[in-house]
Coordinates of C-alpha atoms and ligand atoms in Angstrom, one line a residue:
M179 CA 13.2 7.6 11.5
K180 CA 15.3 10.4 13.1
N181 CA 16.9 11.2 9.8
K182 CA 13.5 11.2 8.0
I183 CA 12.1 13.7 10.5
K184 CA 15.2 15.9 10.0
E185 CA 14.7 15.7 6.3
L186 CA 11.0 16.5 6.7
F187 CA 11.7 19.7 8.6
S188 CA 14.4 20.7 6.0
K189 CA 11.6 20.7 3.4
T190 CA 8.9 22.6 5.4
K191 CA 8.4 26.1 6.7
C192 CA 7.3 25.0 10.1
N193 CA 9.0 23.8 13.2
T194 CA 6.0 21.7 14.5
I195 CA 3.9 19.1 12.8
I196 CA 0.8 17.5 14.3
I197 CA -0.2 14.1 13.0
R198 CA -3.3 12.6 14.4
N199 CA -5.6 9.6 14.2
F200 CA -9.3 9.7 14.4
S201 CA -12.0 7.3 15.7
N202 CA -12.5 5.6 12.4
F203 CA -9.4 6.6 10.5
S204 CA -5.7 6.6 11.2
D205 CA -3.0 8.7 9.5
P206 CA -0.4 6.1 8.2
H207 CA 2.3 8.8 9.0
F208 CA 1.6 8.1 12.7
F209 CA 2.8 4.5 12.2
Y210 CA 5.6 5.7 9.9
F211 CA 7.3 7.9 12.4
T212 CA 6.5 5.8 15.5
Q213 CA 7.0 2.4 13.9
L214 CA 4.2 1.2 16.2
S215 CA 2.2 -1.7 14.9
R216 CA -1.0 -0.7 13.2
E217 CA -4.7 -1.0 14.0
T218 CA -5.3 0.7 17.4
Y219 CA -4.1 4.2 18.6
E220 CA -7.5 5.7 17.9
N221 CA -7.5 9.5 18.3
N222 CA -3.8 9.5 19.3
F223 CA -1.7 12.5 18.5
L224 CA 1.9 12.5 17.3
I225 CA 3.7 15.8 17.7
L226 CA 6.9 16.3 15.7
N227 CA 9.1 19.2 16.7
K228 CA 12.3 20.2 14.9
N229 CA 15.3 19.0 17.0
K230 CA 13.1 17.4 19.7
K231 CA 12.0 13.9 20.4
P232 CA 8.5 13.1 18.9
L233 CA 5.7 13.0 21.5
I234 CA 2.8 10.6 21.4
I235 CA -0.3 11.9 23.2
C236 CA -2.7 9.0 24.0
S237 CA -5.3 7.8 26.5
S238 CA -4.8 5.1 29.0
L239 CA -6.4 2.7 26.5
E240 CA -3.1 2.6 24.6
G241 CA -0.6 4.1 27.1
A242 CA 0.3 0.8 28.8
G243 CA 0.9 -1.0 25.5
I244 CA 3.2 1.5 23.9
P245 CA 6.7 0.1 24.1
E246 CA 9.3 2.3 25.6
T247 CA 12.0 3.4 23.1
K248 CA 14.3 6.3 22.8
N249 CA 12.5 7.3 19.5
Y250 CA 9.6 9.1 21.2
S251 CA 8.1 10.1 24.5
V252 CA 4.6 9.2 25.6
K253 CA 2.1 11.4 27.5
V254 CA -0.9 9.5 28.7
I255 CA -3.7 12.0 29.3
S256 CA -6.5 11.5 31.8
N257 CA -9.0 14.3 30.9
N258 CA -9.6 17.1 28.4
K259 CA -7.9 19.8 30.5
D260 CA -4.8 17.6 30.7
F261 CA -4.9 17.1 26.9
V262 CA -5.3 20.9 26.1
K263 CA -2.4 21.7 28.5
T264 CA -0.2 19.0 27.0
L265 CA -1.0 20.0 23.4
K266 CA -0.3 23.7 24.1
T267 CA 3.1 22.9 25.8
A268 CA 4.1 20.6 22.9
T269 CA 3.3 23.1 20.1
K270 CA 5.2 26.3 20.9
S271 CA 6.0 27.3 17.4
K272 CA 3.8 29.8 15.5
I273 CA 3.4 27.8 12.3
I274 CA 2.1 24.3 12.6
G275 CA 2.1 21.7 9.8
L276 CA -0.8 19.4 9.2
N277 CA -1.6 16.6 6.8
F278 CA -4.4 18.4 5.0
E279 CA -4.8 15.3 2.7
V280 CA -6.6 13.6 5.6
F281 CA -7.3 16.2 8.3
P282 CA -11.1 16.8 8.5
L283 CA -12.3 20.4 8.5
N284 CA -14.2 20.0 11.8
A285 CA -11.2 18.6 13.5
L286 CA -9.2 21.6 12.2
K287 CA -11.8 24.0 13.5
R288 CA -11.6 22.4 17.0
L289 CA -7.8 22.6 16.9
K290 CA -7.8 26.2 15.9
K291 CA -9.9 26.9 19.0
I292 CA -7.4 25.2 21.3
L293 CA -4.3 26.6 19.6
K294 CA -5.5 30.2 19.1
G295 CA -3.3 32.5 17.0
K296 CA -1.4 29.7 15.3
K297 CA -1.0 29.5 11.5
F298 CA -1.7 26.1 10.1
I299 CA -0.1 25.0 6.9
D300 CA -0.4 21.9 4.7
V301 CA 2.6 19.6 4.8
S302 CA 1.0 16.7 2.9
K303 CA 3.3 17.0 -0.1
E304 CA 6.4 17.0 2.0
L305 CA 5.1 14.0 4.0
E306 CA 4.4 12.2 0.7
E307 CA 7.9 12.9 -0.6
I308 CA 9.4 11.5 2.6
R309 CA 7.3 8.3 2.5
S310 CA 7.8 7.8 -1.3
I311 CA 11.5 6.8 -0.8
K312 CA 11.7 3.7 1.3
T313 CA 14.4 3.0 3.8
K314 CA 16.4 -0.3 3.9
Q315 CA 14.2 -1.5 6.8
E316 CA 11.0 -0.7 4.9
I317 CA 12.2 -2.5 1.8
Q318 CA 13.0 -5.6 3.9
K319 CA 9.5 -5.7 5.4
I320 CA 7.9 -5.3 2.0
Q321 CA 10.1 -8.1 0.7
T322 CA 9.1 -10.4 3.6
A323 CA 5.4 -9.6 2.9
C324 CA 6.0 -10.6 -0.8
K325 CA 7.7 -13.8 0.3
I326 CA 4.8 -14.8 2.6
T327 CA 2.3 -14.1 -0.2
E328 CA 4.3 -16.3 -2.7
Q329 CA 4.5 -19.0 -0.1
V330 CA 0.7 -19.0 0.3
F331 CA 0.3 -19.2 -3.5
S332 CA 2.7 -22.1 -3.6
Q333 CA 0.3 -24.1 -1.3
I334 CA -2.9 -23.3 -3.3
K335 CA -3.1 -26.8 -4.8
E336 CA -3.6 -28.2 -1.3
L337 CA -5.9 -25.4 -0.2
F338 CA -8.3 -25.5 -3.2
K339 CA -11.1 -28.0 -3.5
P340 CA -13.4 -27.8 -6.5
G341 CA -16.9 -26.7 -5.4
M342 CA -15.6 -24.4 -2.7
T343 CA -16.8 -20.8 -2.9
E344 CA -14.6 -17.8 -3.7
L345 CA -15.0 -16.6 -0.1
E346 CA -14.0 -20.0 1.2
L347 CA -10.8 -20.0 -0.9
A348 CA -10.1 -16.4 0.3
A349 CA -10.5 -17.6 3.9
E350 CA -8.0 -20.4 3.4
L351 CA -5.5 -18.0 1.9
E352 CA -5.8 -15.6 4.8
F353 CA -5.5 -18.3 7.4
T354 CA -2.4 -19.8 5.7
A355 CA -0.8 -16.3 5.4
K356 CA -1.3 -15.6 9.1
K357 CA 0.2 -19.0 10.0
L358 CA 3.2 -18.0 7.9
G359 CA 3.7 -14.7 9.9
A360 CA 1.5 -12.2 8.2
E361 CA -0.3 -9.8 10.6
N362 CA -3.1 -8.9 8.3
L363 CA -4.2 -8.6 4.7
S364 CA -3.2 -5.6 2.6
F365 CA -6.8 -5.4 1.4
P366 CA -9.8 -7.8 1.2
I367 CA -8.6 -10.7 -1.0
I368 CA -10.0 -10.7 -4.6
V369 CA -10.9 -14.2 -5.7
A370 CA -12.6 -13.9 -9.1
S371 CA -13.5 -17.2 -10.8
G372 CA -14.8 -17.7 -14.4
K373 CA -16.4 -14.6 -15.8
N374 CA -15.9 -12.7 -12.5
S375 CA -12.3 -12.4 -13.5
A376 CA -13.3 -9.8 -16.1
V377 CA -14.2 -7.4 -13.3
P378 CA -10.8 -5.9 -12.1
H379 CA -12.1 -5.2 -8.6
H380 CA -14.5 -8.1 -8.2
N381 CA -16.1 -8.5 -4.8
T382 CA -15.1 -12.0 -3.7
S383 CA -18.5 -13.8 -3.6
D384 CA -20.3 -17.0 -2.6
K385 CA -20.0 -18.3 -6.2
K386 CA -18.8 -21.9 -6.2
I387 CA -15.5 -22.4 -8.1
K388 CA -16.1 -25.3 -10.5
K389 CA -13.7 -27.6 -12.3
N390 CA -12.2 -26.1 -15.4
E391 CA -12.5 -22.4 -14.5
L392 CA -10.1 -19.6 -14.6
I393 CA -9.3 -18.0 -11.2
L394 CA -7.8 -14.6 -10.7
I395 CA -6.5 -14.0 -7.2
D396 CA -5.3 -10.5 -6.2
F397 CA -3.8 -10.9 -2.7
G398 CA -1.4 -9.1 -0.4
V399 CA -0.4 -9.3 3.2
K400 CA 1.0 -7.0 5.8
Y401 CA 4.2 -7.8 7.5
K402 CA 5.2 -5.4 10.3
N403 CA 2.8 -2.9 8.8
Y404 CA 4.1 -3.2 5.3
C405 CA 2.1 -4.4 2.3
S406 CA 2.6 -6.8 -0.6
D407 CA 0.2 -6.9 -3.6
L408 CA 0.4 -9.7 -6.1
T409 CA -2.1 -11.0 -8.7
R410 CA -1.8 -14.6 -9.9
M411 CA -3.9 -16.6 -12.4
F412 CA -4.9 -20.2 -11.8
F413 CA -7.0 -22.8 -13.7
S414 CA -8.9 -25.6 -12.0
G415 CA -8.1 -28.2 -14.5
K416 CA -6.1 -28.3 -17.8
T417 CA -5.6 -24.8 -19.0
P418 CA -7.0 -24.3 -22.6
V419 CA -4.4 -23.1 -25.0
F420 CA -6.2 -19.8 -25.8
L421 CA -6.0 -18.8 -22.1
N422 CA -2.3 -19.5 -21.9
K423 CA -1.9 -17.4 -25.1
L424 CA -3.8 -14.5 -23.5
Y425 CA -1.7 -14.9 -20.4
S426 CA 1.6 -14.7 -22.5
E427 CA 0.3 -11.5 -24.2
V428 CA -0.4 -9.8 -20.8
M429 CA 3.0 -11.1 -19.6
E430 CA 4.6 -9.5 -22.7
A431 CA 3.0 -6.1 -21.7
K432 CA 4.2 -6.5 -18.2
T433 CA 7.8 -7.3 -19.3
S434 CA 7.8 -4.3 -21.6
A435 CA 6.6 -2.1 -18.8
E436 CA 9.3 -3.4 -16.5
K437 CA 12.0 -2.3 -18.9
E438 CA 10.9 1.3 -18.3
L439 CA 11.5 1.1 -14.6
K440 CA 14.6 3.0 -13.6
A441 CA 15.4 5.9 -11.3
E442 CA 14.9 9.3 -13.0
K443 CA 12.7 7.8 -15.7
N444 CA 9.0 8.7 -16.1
Y445 CA 6.6 6.1 -14.6
S446 CA 4.1 6.8 -17.3
L447 CA 6.5 5.3 -19.9
A448 CA 5.7 1.9 -18.3
F449 CA 2.0 2.6 -18.8
E450 CA 2.5 3.6 -22.5
K451 CA 4.6 0.5 -23.3
A452 CA 2.1 -1.9 -21.7
N453 CA -0.8 -0.1 -23.3
N454 CA 0.8 -0.3 -26.8
I455 CA 1.3 -4.0 -26.4
I456 CA -2.2 -4.8 -25.1
Q457 CA -3.6 -2.7 -27.9
K458 CA -1.4 -4.4 -30.6
N459 CA -2.0 -8.0 -29.3
L460 CA -5.5 -7.8 -28.0
G461 CA -7.1 -4.7 -29.6
Q462 CA -7.9 -3.1 -26.2
K463 CA -6.6 -0.2 -24.1
L464 CA -5.5 -0.8 -20.6
M465 CA -8.6 -0.4 -18.4
H466 CA -6.7 0.8 -15.4
D467 CA -3.3 2.3 -14.5
I468 CA -0.2 0.2 -14.8
G469 CA 0.5 0.2 -11.1
H470 CA 0.9 2.1 -7.8
G471 CA 3.3 2.8 -5.0
L472 CA 3.4 0.2 -2.2
G473 CA 4.3 0.5 1.4
L474 CA 2.4 1.1 4.6
E475 CA -0.6 1.3 2.5
V476 CA -1.5 -0.9 -0.5
H477 CA -1.9 2.2 -2.6
D478 CA 1.0 4.1 -1.1
F479 CA 3.2 6.9 -2.3
P480 CA 4.2 7.6 -5.0
K481 CA 0.6 8.5 -5.7
K482 CA -0.4 9.5 -9.2
N483 CA -3.4 9.6 -11.4
F484 CA -4.0 7.5 -14.4
G485 CA -1.4 8.2 -17.0
D486 CA 0.2 11.1 -15.1
K487 CA 3.8 12.0 -15.6
F488 CA 5.8 10.9 -12.6
I489 CA 9.6 10.7 -12.2
L490 CA 10.8 7.5 -10.5
K491 CA 13.4 7.8 -7.8
K492 CA 15.8 5.2 -6.3
N493 CA 14.2 3.2 -3.5
M494 CA 10.6 3.7 -4.5
V495 CA 8.6 0.5 -4.3
L496 CA 5.7 0.0 -6.7
T497 CA 3.6 -2.5 -8.6
I498 CA 3.3 -3.3 -12.3
E499 CA -0.1 -4.9 -13.1
P500 CA -1.4 -4.9 -16.6
G501 CA -4.7 -6.6 -17.3
Y502 CA -6.9 -7.7 -20.1
Y503 CA -10.6 -7.9 -19.4
N504 CA -13.3 -9.3 -21.7
K505 CA -16.7 -9.9 -20.1
K506 CA -17.5 -12.6 -22.7
I507 CA -14.3 -14.6 -22.1
A508 CA -12.4 -13.8 -18.9
G509 CA -9.9 -11.4 -17.3
I510 CA -6.2 -11.9 -16.9
R511 CA -4.1 -9.7 -14.7
I512 CA -0.5 -10.3 -13.6
E513 CA 1.0 -8.2 -10.8
D514 CA 4.4 -8.1 -9.3
D515 CA 6.2 -5.7 -6.9
Y516 CA 9.4 -3.8 -7.7
L517 CA 12.1 -1.8 -6.0
I518 CA 13.4 1.1 -8.2
T519 CA 17.2 1.2 -8.4
E520 CA 19.7 3.4 -10.1
K521 CA 20.3 0.8 -12.8
G522 CA 16.7 -0.3 -13.2
F523 CA 14.7 -2.4 -10.8
K524 CA 14.8 -5.3 -8.4
K525 CA 11.8 -7.7 -8.5
L526 CA 10.4 -8.4 -5.1
S527 CA 8.1 -11.0 -6.4
N528 CA 8.1 -13.2 -9.5
A529 CA 5.0 -14.3 -11.5
P530 CA 5.1 -17.7 -13.2
K531 CA 5.4 -17.9 -17.0
K532 CA 2.1 -19.7 -17.3
I533 CA -1.3 -20.0 -15.7
L534 CA -0.9 -22.4 -12.8
E535 CA -3.1 -25.5 -12.8
I536 CA -4.7 -26.5 -9.6
Ligands
LIG633 N1 -4.6 -5.1 -5.5 C1 -5.6 -4.1 -5.6 C2 -5.3 -3.0 -6.4 O1 -4.1 -2.7 -6.7 O2 -6.1 -2.2 -6.8
MN634 MN1 -2.2 -3.6 -7.0

C-alpha cells in the first residue's frame, strides 16, 4: 500500500488526508490502506501524510486488537483532549484532503472547529482512481472469493430440499461458504424462485421452493475483505426446453459483452452489445446496467451510471450480468467476474452453459 499512498499524493494538492469511520458507517478506504479486516473500527481515524507512516487513531476498544505492522502506527486515545491533541499534531499541513463522497456535513463542521484555519478539499476522485486499479494481492483475494462461491454452488444439489424456503436455502449457502473460508457475505443473498426471479433485486423471502421451479441465486462472499458476485440459475426438476433457450439467449448477450472487455476500451460498449442482443432475441431492453466494479465493496470502483462512457484500464475487476425479466414467465440473469487485461480479460468465475438441475 506504500506505493498506492505515494501515487495518491502525486495526484492531489494536499499533503495530508483524513479518512474516518463513523458509528454506523465505515469508509472502505480505511481498510484499503490499513489492510485491517473489516467490520469494527467504529469512529477510527486514519491519517495519511505524504512521506510519513499512516497513523490510526482509535479507542481502547480496538487498540489491543490492531496487529503491529510497519505499515502504520497506532495511537490509542483515552479522552477527547487526548484526541484533539493527537489530531492536531498529526495534521500539520494547511490543506487537508477528505473523502467528500462519504464525509457527513456535521462531521465536517466539527472537524473545522478542531482544525481551525485549515482548508479542506475533496479527494474522493483521486481515492476512486487509486482503488479502481487492483493490485496483485487484491486480485488474488477476489479470485479466492469467486472460487469459494463456485464451490458452494457446486454443493447445491446436496443443500437444496424441495419445500425449503428461499431464506432457508440462503442460510445453507451462507453456512457452507463460511465453512469453506468466507468471512462474510458480499451482500444479503438473493434467492428468487419461480416468478420472484423476475424481480432483479428480489428480497429473499419465506416462499417455499417447490419442485419444478426456476431459481435465480445472486450470491457473493468476502474473503479477506474482498468480494465476489455471481448469479446462477437452477431448476428444481427437469428444465423445460423454453427456459434453456431463454438462458442461451442471455448467455449470448453475456458472451458478446465480454468481447468488449479490454484495457482502453469503453465499458459502455459491453452494455450496448448485450442490449442489442437481448433486444434482437427477446424484444426487451436491458433493465439494468451490464455490470459494476468489484473489490472491497460489491459495487466498487470503477463506479459509473447506467450507460455512462467509461474507459477500462488494466487490472480493473468488474462484473458482467445481463438479465431478462418477464413477470409472466420468469427472470434469467447470468453474472460472472472479470479481470481487465491489456489483451482483453481474464474470467475469475465461469457460468455453466445450461441451467443447472437440482
Ligand atoms: N449482486 C447484486 C448486484 O450486483 O446488484
Ligand atoms: Mn452484481
